[in-house]
Amino acid sequence: MATKLALERYLDRLRLRSKLSTAECDAVRGLNGSIVTVAANQDFVRIGDTIDHACLIVDGLAARFAQIRNGNRGTVAFHIPGDMADLHSVVAPNVTWALHAATATTVLQIPHTELIAVAERHPAIAFAFWRDCVVDANVLAQWSVNVGRKDAAARVAHILCEMQVRYSVIGLADGSRFPFPITQTDLADALGLTPVHLNRVLKRFKDERIVTKDLGSIVVLNHAKLAAIGEFDSAYLELARNPAPKS
Amino acid sequence: MATKLALERYLDRLRLRSKLSTAECDAVRGLNGSIVTVAANQDFVRIGDTIDHACLIVDGLAARFAQIRNGNRGTVAFHIPGDMADLHSVVAPNVTWALHAATATTVLQIPHTELIAVAERHPAIAFAFWRDCVVDANVLAQWSVNVGRKDAAARVAHILCEMQVRYSVIGLADGSRFPFPITQTDLADALGLTPVHLNRVLKRFKDERIVTKDLGSIVVLNHAKLAAIGEFDSAYLELARNPAPKS
DNA sequence: CGCATACTTGAAATAGTTCAAAAGACGTGG
DNA sequence: CCACGTCTTTTGAACTATTTCAAGTATGCG
């Protein structure tokens, strides 16, 4: 049943961006996979592996990261329920980034063979998958601008705005509060900041009643101010309901 | 004729990563497009546009960038001859990043309708296009780790290593020298550094006989050292000749 | 209750920025 | 082919955001 719910949620995501016929929707619903649970702080896809399945996040929070010299890891993306965290592995199965469970996480592993079969049978699904990867890359590009060109406060504000939108779309945000079960250390890593400095930024945000964070969730107190600080505009997420009609 | 050469070069690129049959190769060769020349410092794809063609770089150098608040632009990628700079626009035609000619650049504009038709007729080509976008995203992820987590010297070294590999693969590198017609200001932008600081790093690299740059090209004097400083490993570029056999 | 993990705070050090100005390259027209 | 204006690179000095190191306080868990 968890499988069914997860696929339905993923289908919702696809349909936000791509128009699919009833038959195509059913084809996605018919995908098979196996549910796996990953303990907090475990890597579940490792660099150098060649994998034969993609991971649909059912529950929890996953981070995609690259290893760097000094043992540090550079996180490049967060994946929340409904995200196919490594759909790209279907066409590039040699892992060059890894996946890590930031908190206890449930994953639906879907064999590449299943995904390829459904994409070959239904060109519209192939386009939908391709489109999904492209949007993912868009998010990455935005990310790279953030960490490359903005100061610490703007980076923090931007990611919090992004996560709020993404959790809202999947129905997990509760008013101004949304779950984000991540430590300051892990978040700092994703932002290219020291945990110490992230902590100071968060303190400032709390003092100025903009946003507060605890281990489990975020509460946005002043959304307008947060978005302004982060120069946030949600367009790049392509989560508004306007599926591309073509193919 | 320029069209023919450009498509052949792009086909080479696709075949580095994807196995295509003779018929599929011919389908790619049969794409139609129009050659356009862009003067240096002109934007040729603008944020907010909805476009109906993708741009294959025939000659020159293009930068992909996002606009940010203070009028600055954040460059996220460079595109050299043989790159389909915005293949992703086929599935996401609303432009959220722009393309800018760093130097006089020739572009082959290929209508989305052509690309979609060929992808629908040949599933293997659809997969090859999808794969190409995924590798592009890989490069972006690497990029984001660079600017987010490495110091100035490592960022500079890394991008120079990357560009050397990419120019070598298309046969434009001449020993340790390769073309890279970009100003220090534009390069600094891509690295998330001030032009002033980039200049100091380049001076240090010149003094230490590691690499030198002039307006038109780069000469790598000590490749081992440059790669070490940049923690460079070319795997993420997927430019080694080992096409995925499947689909 | 005690240990482990996460968070908080302070003070000193530094990588990178900012501002400002000079020196060098490049193309264009006279 | 020289003079001129423009664009790019180079250099200096003061400044600041962020890091680093180090120690202390919460918080949760067995």
Tab-separated table of C-alpha atoms in Angstrom, chain B:
chain	number	residue	atom	x	y	z
B	1	MET	CA	27.685	23.009	-44.723
B	2	ALA	CA	28.286	24.590	-41.361
B	3	THR	CA	25.011	22.934	-40.358
B	4	LYS	CA	26.260	19.557	-41.452
B	5	LEU	CA	29.549	19.871	-39.584
B	6	ALA	CA	27.833	21.094	-36.445
B	7	LEU	CA	25.393	18.192	-36.431
B	8	GLU	CA	28.184	15.726	-37.022
B	9	ARG	CA	30.052	17.126	-34.045
B	10	TYR	CA	26.954	16.947	-31.909
B	11	LEU	CA	26.338	13.394	-33.032
B	12	ASP	CA	29.882	12.534	-31.958
B	13	ARG	CA	29.057	13.905	-28.549
B	14	LEU	CA	25.868	11.872	-28.268
B	15	ARG	CA	27.657	8.722	-29.325
B	16	LEU	CA	30.296	9.183	-26.642
B	17	ARG	CA	27.545	8.485	-24.174
B	18	SER	CA	24.816	6.593	-26.018
B	19	LYS	CA	24.873	3.741	-28.510
B	20	LEU	CA	22.933	4.675	-31.637
B	21	SER	CA	22.141	2.599	-34.721
B	22	THR	CA	22.958	3.780	-38.222
B	23	ALA	CA	19.343	4.783	-38.798
B	24	GLU	CA	19.328	6.761	-35.561
B	25	CYS	CA	22.576	8.506	-36.457
B	26	ASP	CA	21.127	9.434	-39.830
B	27	ALA	CA	18.049	10.811	-38.122
B	28	VAL	CA	20.241	13.147	-36.092
B	29	ARG	CA	22.182	14.113	-39.225
B	30	GLY	CA	18.889	14.923	-40.894
B	31	LEU	CA	17.900	17.616	-38.396
B	32	ASN	CA	17.217	21.020	-39.888
B	33	GLY	CA	18.145	24.312	-38.330
B	34	SER	CA	19.279	27.801	-39.095
B	35	ILE	CA	22.698	29.267	-38.561
B	36	VAL	CA	22.790	32.510	-36.586
B	37	THR	CA	25.789	34.563	-35.617
B	38	VAL	CA	25.848	36.464	-32.354
B	39	ALA	CA	28.207	39.359	-31.649
B	40	ALA	CA	30.404	39.310	-28.553
B	41	ASN	CA	28.637	40.331	-25.354
B	42	GLN	CA	25.160	39.812	-26.775
B	43	ASP	CA	22.519	37.769	-24.981
B	44	PHE	CA	20.838	35.425	-27.447
B	45	VAL	CA	18.345	33.722	-25.134
B	46	ARG	CA	16.690	35.903	-22.491
B	47	ILE	CA	15.034	35.066	-19.181
B	48	GLY	CA	11.260	35.103	-19.472
B	49	ASP	CA	11.220	34.214	-23.149
B	50	THR	CA	9.408	31.135	-24.347
B	51	ILE	CA	11.521	29.624	-27.069
B	52	ASP	CA	10.802	27.153	-29.846
B	53	HIS	CA	14.308	26.083	-30.726
B	54	ALA	CA	17.454	24.756	-29.068
B	55	CYS	CA	20.911	26.238	-29.644
B	56	LEU	CA	23.793	24.096	-30.808
B	57	ILE	CA	27.048	26.015	-30.429
B	58	VAL	CA	28.978	25.851	-33.690
B	59	ASP	CA	31.778	28.227	-32.848
B	60	GLY	CA	32.663	30.619	-30.056
B	61	LEU	CA	31.837	30.551	-26.359
B	62	ALA	CA	28.500	30.928	-24.613
B	63	ALA	CA	27.733	31.397	-20.920
B	64	ARG	CA	24.524	30.294	-19.252
B	65	PHE	CA	23.526	32.588	-16.409
B	66	ALA	CA	20.772	33.587	-14.033
B	67	GLN	CA	19.960	37.170	-13.200
B	68	ILE	CA	20.301	38.193	-9.593
B	69	ARG	CA	18.937	41.119	-7.698
B	70	ASN	CA	21.666	43.738	-7.852
B	71	GLY	CA	21.951	43.508	-11.626
B	72	ASN	CA	24.742	40.989	-11.346
B	73	ARG	CA	24.515	37.790	-13.283
B	74	GLY	CA	25.435	34.415	-11.905
B	75	THR	CA	27.030	32.238	-14.559
B	76	VAL	CA	26.376	28.542	-14.064
B	77	ALA	CA	27.887	26.969	-17.165
B	78	PHE	CA	30.046	27.560	-20.213
B	79	HIS	CA	29.188	26.074	-23.585
B	80	ILE	CA	31.735	25.365	-26.267
B	81	PRO	CA	31.403	24.139	-29.846
B	82	GLY	CA	29.513	20.853	-30.035
B	83	ASP	CA	27.398	21.603	-26.965
B	84	MET	CA	23.641	21.799	-27.323
B	85	ALA	CA	23.488	24.648	-24.844
B	86	ASP	CA	19.804	24.418	-24.047
B	87	LEU	CA	18.587	21.005	-25.052
B	88	HIS	CA	16.538	21.163	-21.866
B	89	SER	CA	14.392	23.833	-23.491
B	90	VAL	CA	12.768	21.060	-25.552
B	91	VAL	CA	10.908	19.914	-22.457
B	92	ALA	CA	10.983	23.241	-20.551
B	93	PRO	CA	10.639	26.072	-23.059
B	94	ASN	CA	10.122	28.829	-20.490
B	95	VAL	CA	13.565	30.276	-20.046
B	96	THR	CA	14.770	30.595	-16.453
B	97	TRP	CA	18.455	31.067	-17.334
B	98	ALA	CA	19.829	33.033	-20.243
B	99	LEU	CA	22.546	32.529	-22.832
B	100	HIS	CA	25.229	35.090	-23.520
B	101	ALA	CA	27.941	35.126	-26.155
B	102	ALA	CA	31.253	35.706	-24.368
B	103	THR	CA	32.905	36.154	-27.729
B	104	ALA	CA	31.537	36.245	-31.290
B	105	THR	CA	29.584	33.026	-31.499
B	106	THR	CA	27.890	30.983	-34.212
B	107	VAL	CA	24.809	29.040	-33.241
B	108	LEU	CA	22.688	26.473	-35.031
B	109	GLN	CA	19.094	26.964	-33.966
B	110	ILE	CA	17.183	23.692	-34.190
B	111	PRO	CA	13.379	23.865	-33.839
B	112	HIS	CA	11.899	21.941	-30.937
B	113	THR	CA	9.443	20.375	-33.356
B	114	GLU	CA	12.357	18.738	-35.189
B	115	LEU	CA	13.925	17.458	-31.996
B	116	ILE	CA	10.640	16.174	-30.615
B	117	ALA	CA	9.793	14.426	-33.870
B	118	VAL	CA	13.115	12.636	-34.005
B	119	ALA	CA	12.870	11.657	-30.337
B	120	GLU	CA	9.361	10.289	-30.733
B	121	ARG	CA	10.292	8.294	-33.800
B	122	HIS	CA	13.437	6.871	-32.209
B	123	PRO	CA	13.211	6.042	-28.508
B	124	ALA	CA	16.983	5.572	-28.366
B	125	ILE	CA	17.416	9.189	-29.406
B	126	ALA	CA	14.975	10.301	-26.735
B	127	PHE	CA	17.092	8.448	-24.213
B	128	ALA	CA	20.272	9.958	-25.639
B	129	PHE	CA	18.821	13.479	-25.310
B	130	TRP	CA	17.657	12.756	-21.791
B	131	ARG	CA	21.092	11.360	-20.943
B	132	ASP	CA	22.756	14.456	-22.354
B	133	CYS	CA	20.689	16.662	-20.070
B	134	VAL	CA	21.544	14.469	-17.102
B	135	VAL	CA	25.268	14.755	-17.732
B	136	ASP	CA	24.795	18.500	-18.021
B	137	ALA	CA	23.166	18.438	-14.603
B	138	ASN	CA	26.103	16.428	-13.285
B	139	VAL	CA	28.459	19.133	-14.400
B	140	LEU	CA	26.244	21.664	-12.674
B	141	ALA	CA	26.290	19.653	-9.451
B	142	GLN	CA	30.058	19.529	-9.571
B	143	TRP	CA	30.039	23.232	-10.164
B	144	SER	CA	27.889	23.917	-7.206
B	145	VAL	CA	30.211	21.915	-4.970
B	146	ASN	CA	33.133	23.909	-6.305
B	147	VAL	CA	31.781	27.339	-5.674
B	148	GLY	CA	30.108	26.299	-2.461
B	149	ARG	CA	32.896	24.439	-0.746
B	150	LYS	CA	36.290	25.253	-2.219
B	151	ASP	CA	38.598	28.214	-1.888
B	152	ALA	CA	39.407	30.586	-4.700
B	153	ALA	CA	42.520	28.789	-5.965
B	154	ALA	CA	40.736	25.435	-6.113
B	155	ARG	CA	37.789	26.911	-7.985
B	156	VAL	CA	40.004	28.496	-10.600
B	157	ALA	CA	42.107	25.372	-11.000
B	158	HIS	CA	39.038	23.183	-11.311
B	159	ILE	CA	37.358	25.141	-14.042
B	160	LEU	CA	40.562	25.366	-16.041
B	161	CYS	CA	40.992	21.591	-15.822
B	162	GLU	CA	37.394	21.076	-16.871
B	163	MET	CA	37.658	23.350	-19.868
B	164	GLN	CA	40.909	21.728	-20.941
B	165	VAL	CA	39.279	18.299	-21.001
B	166	ARG	CA	36.235	19.572	-22.856
B	167	TYR	CA	38.264	21.391	-25.498
B	168	SER	CA	40.528	18.368	-25.902
B	169	VAL	CA	37.598	16.067	-26.581
B	170	ILE	CA	36.384	18.251	-29.431
B	171	GLY	CA	39.889	18.457	-30.832
B	172	LEU	CA	40.451	22.138	-30.181
B	173	ALA	CA	43.216	21.836	-27.584
B	174	ASP	CA	46.740	22.102	-28.932
B	175	GLY	CA	49.014	20.336	-26.464
B	176	SER	CA	48.875	22.226	-23.208
B	177	ARG	CA	47.249	25.236	-24.838
B	178	PHE	CA	43.532	25.543	-25.402
B	179	PRO	CA	41.265	28.411	-26.434
B	180	PHE	CA	39.133	30.063	-23.768
B	181	PRO	CA	38.135	33.493	-25.022
B	182	ILE	CA	36.801	35.004	-21.840
B	183	THR	CA	37.648	38.070	-19.791
B	184	GLN	CA	38.766	37.814	-16.202
B	185	THR	CA	35.611	39.668	-15.219
B	186	ASP	CA	33.342	37.058	-16.815
B	187	LEU	CA	35.355	34.183	-15.448
B	188	ALA	CA	35.293	35.708	-11.971
B	189	ASP	CA	31.534	35.893	-12.216
B	190	ALA	CA	31.258	32.201	-12.964
B	191	LEU	CA	33.487	31.401	-10.022
B	192	GLY	CA	31.674	33.616	-7.556
B	193	LEU	CA	34.802	35.701	-7.050
B	194	THR	CA	35.670	39.360	-7.533
B	195	PRO	CA	37.658	40.109	-10.664
B	196	VAL	CA	40.300	41.568	-8.402
B	197	HIS	CA	40.695	38.401	-6.427
B	198	LEU	CA	40.633	36.199	-9.514
B	199	ASN	CA	43.418	38.318	-10.902
B	200	ARG	CA	45.525	37.713	-7.814
B	201	VAL	CA	44.972	33.970	-8.004
B	202	LEU	CA	45.942	33.961	-11.680
B	203	LYS	CA	49.038	35.966	-10.886
B	204	ARG	CA	50.034	33.428	-8.258
B	205	PHE	CA	49.472	30.588	-10.747
B	206	LYS	CA	51.632	32.383	-13.286
B	207	ASP	CA	54.403	33.077	-10.759
B	208	GLU	CA	54.382	29.445	-9.696
B	209	ARG	CA	54.423	28.335	-13.349
B	210	ILE	CA	51.204	26.354	-13.052
B	211	VAL	CA	49.033	27.989	-15.696
B	212	THR	CA	48.829	31.239	-17.627
B	213	LYS	CA	45.869	32.982	-19.195
B	214	ASP	CA	45.545	35.656	-21.818
B	215	LEU	CA	42.409	37.009	-23.432
B	216	GLY	CA	42.207	34.246	-25.985
B	217	SER	CA	43.572	31.126	-24.388
B	218	ILE	CA	45.013	29.164	-21.486
B	219	VAL	CA	48.389	27.444	-21.307
B	220	VAL	CA	48.720	24.741	-18.668
B	221	LEU	CA	52.335	24.533	-17.514
B	222	ASN	CA	51.964	22.031	-14.708
B	223	HIS	CA	48.915	19.898	-15.166
B	224	ALA	CA	49.494	17.639	-12.171
B	225	LYS	CA	49.693	20.567	-9.824
B	226	LEU	CA	46.671	22.270	-11.335
B	227	ALA	CA	44.561	19.121	-11.007
B	228	ALA	CA	45.731	18.651	-7.429
B	229	ILE	CA	44.855	22.197	-6.439
B	230	GLY	CA	41.447	21.893	-8.071
B	231	GLU	CA	40.826	18.339	-6.776
B	232	PHE	CA	39.922	17.561	-10.344
B	233	ASP	CA	38.718	14.160	-11.547
B	234	SER	CA	37.168	14.173	-15.001
B	235	ALA	CA	34.757	11.267	-14.382
B	236	TYR	CA	31.707	13.503	-13.926
B	237	LEU	CA	32.083	14.856	-17.464
B	238	GLU	CA	31.349	11.393	-18.890
B	239	LEU	CA	33.470	12.153	-21.914
B	240	ALA	CA	35.412	8.907	-21.897
B	241	ARG	CA	34.383	6.680	-24.779
B	242	ASN	CA	32.045	4.170	-23.141
B	243	PRO	CA	28.505	4.618	-24.416
B	244	ALA	CA	25.735	3.071	-22.362
B	245	PRO	CA	24.616	0.063	-24.373
B	246	LYS	CA	21.043	0.038	-23.085
B	247	SER	CA	18.327	1.879	-24.987
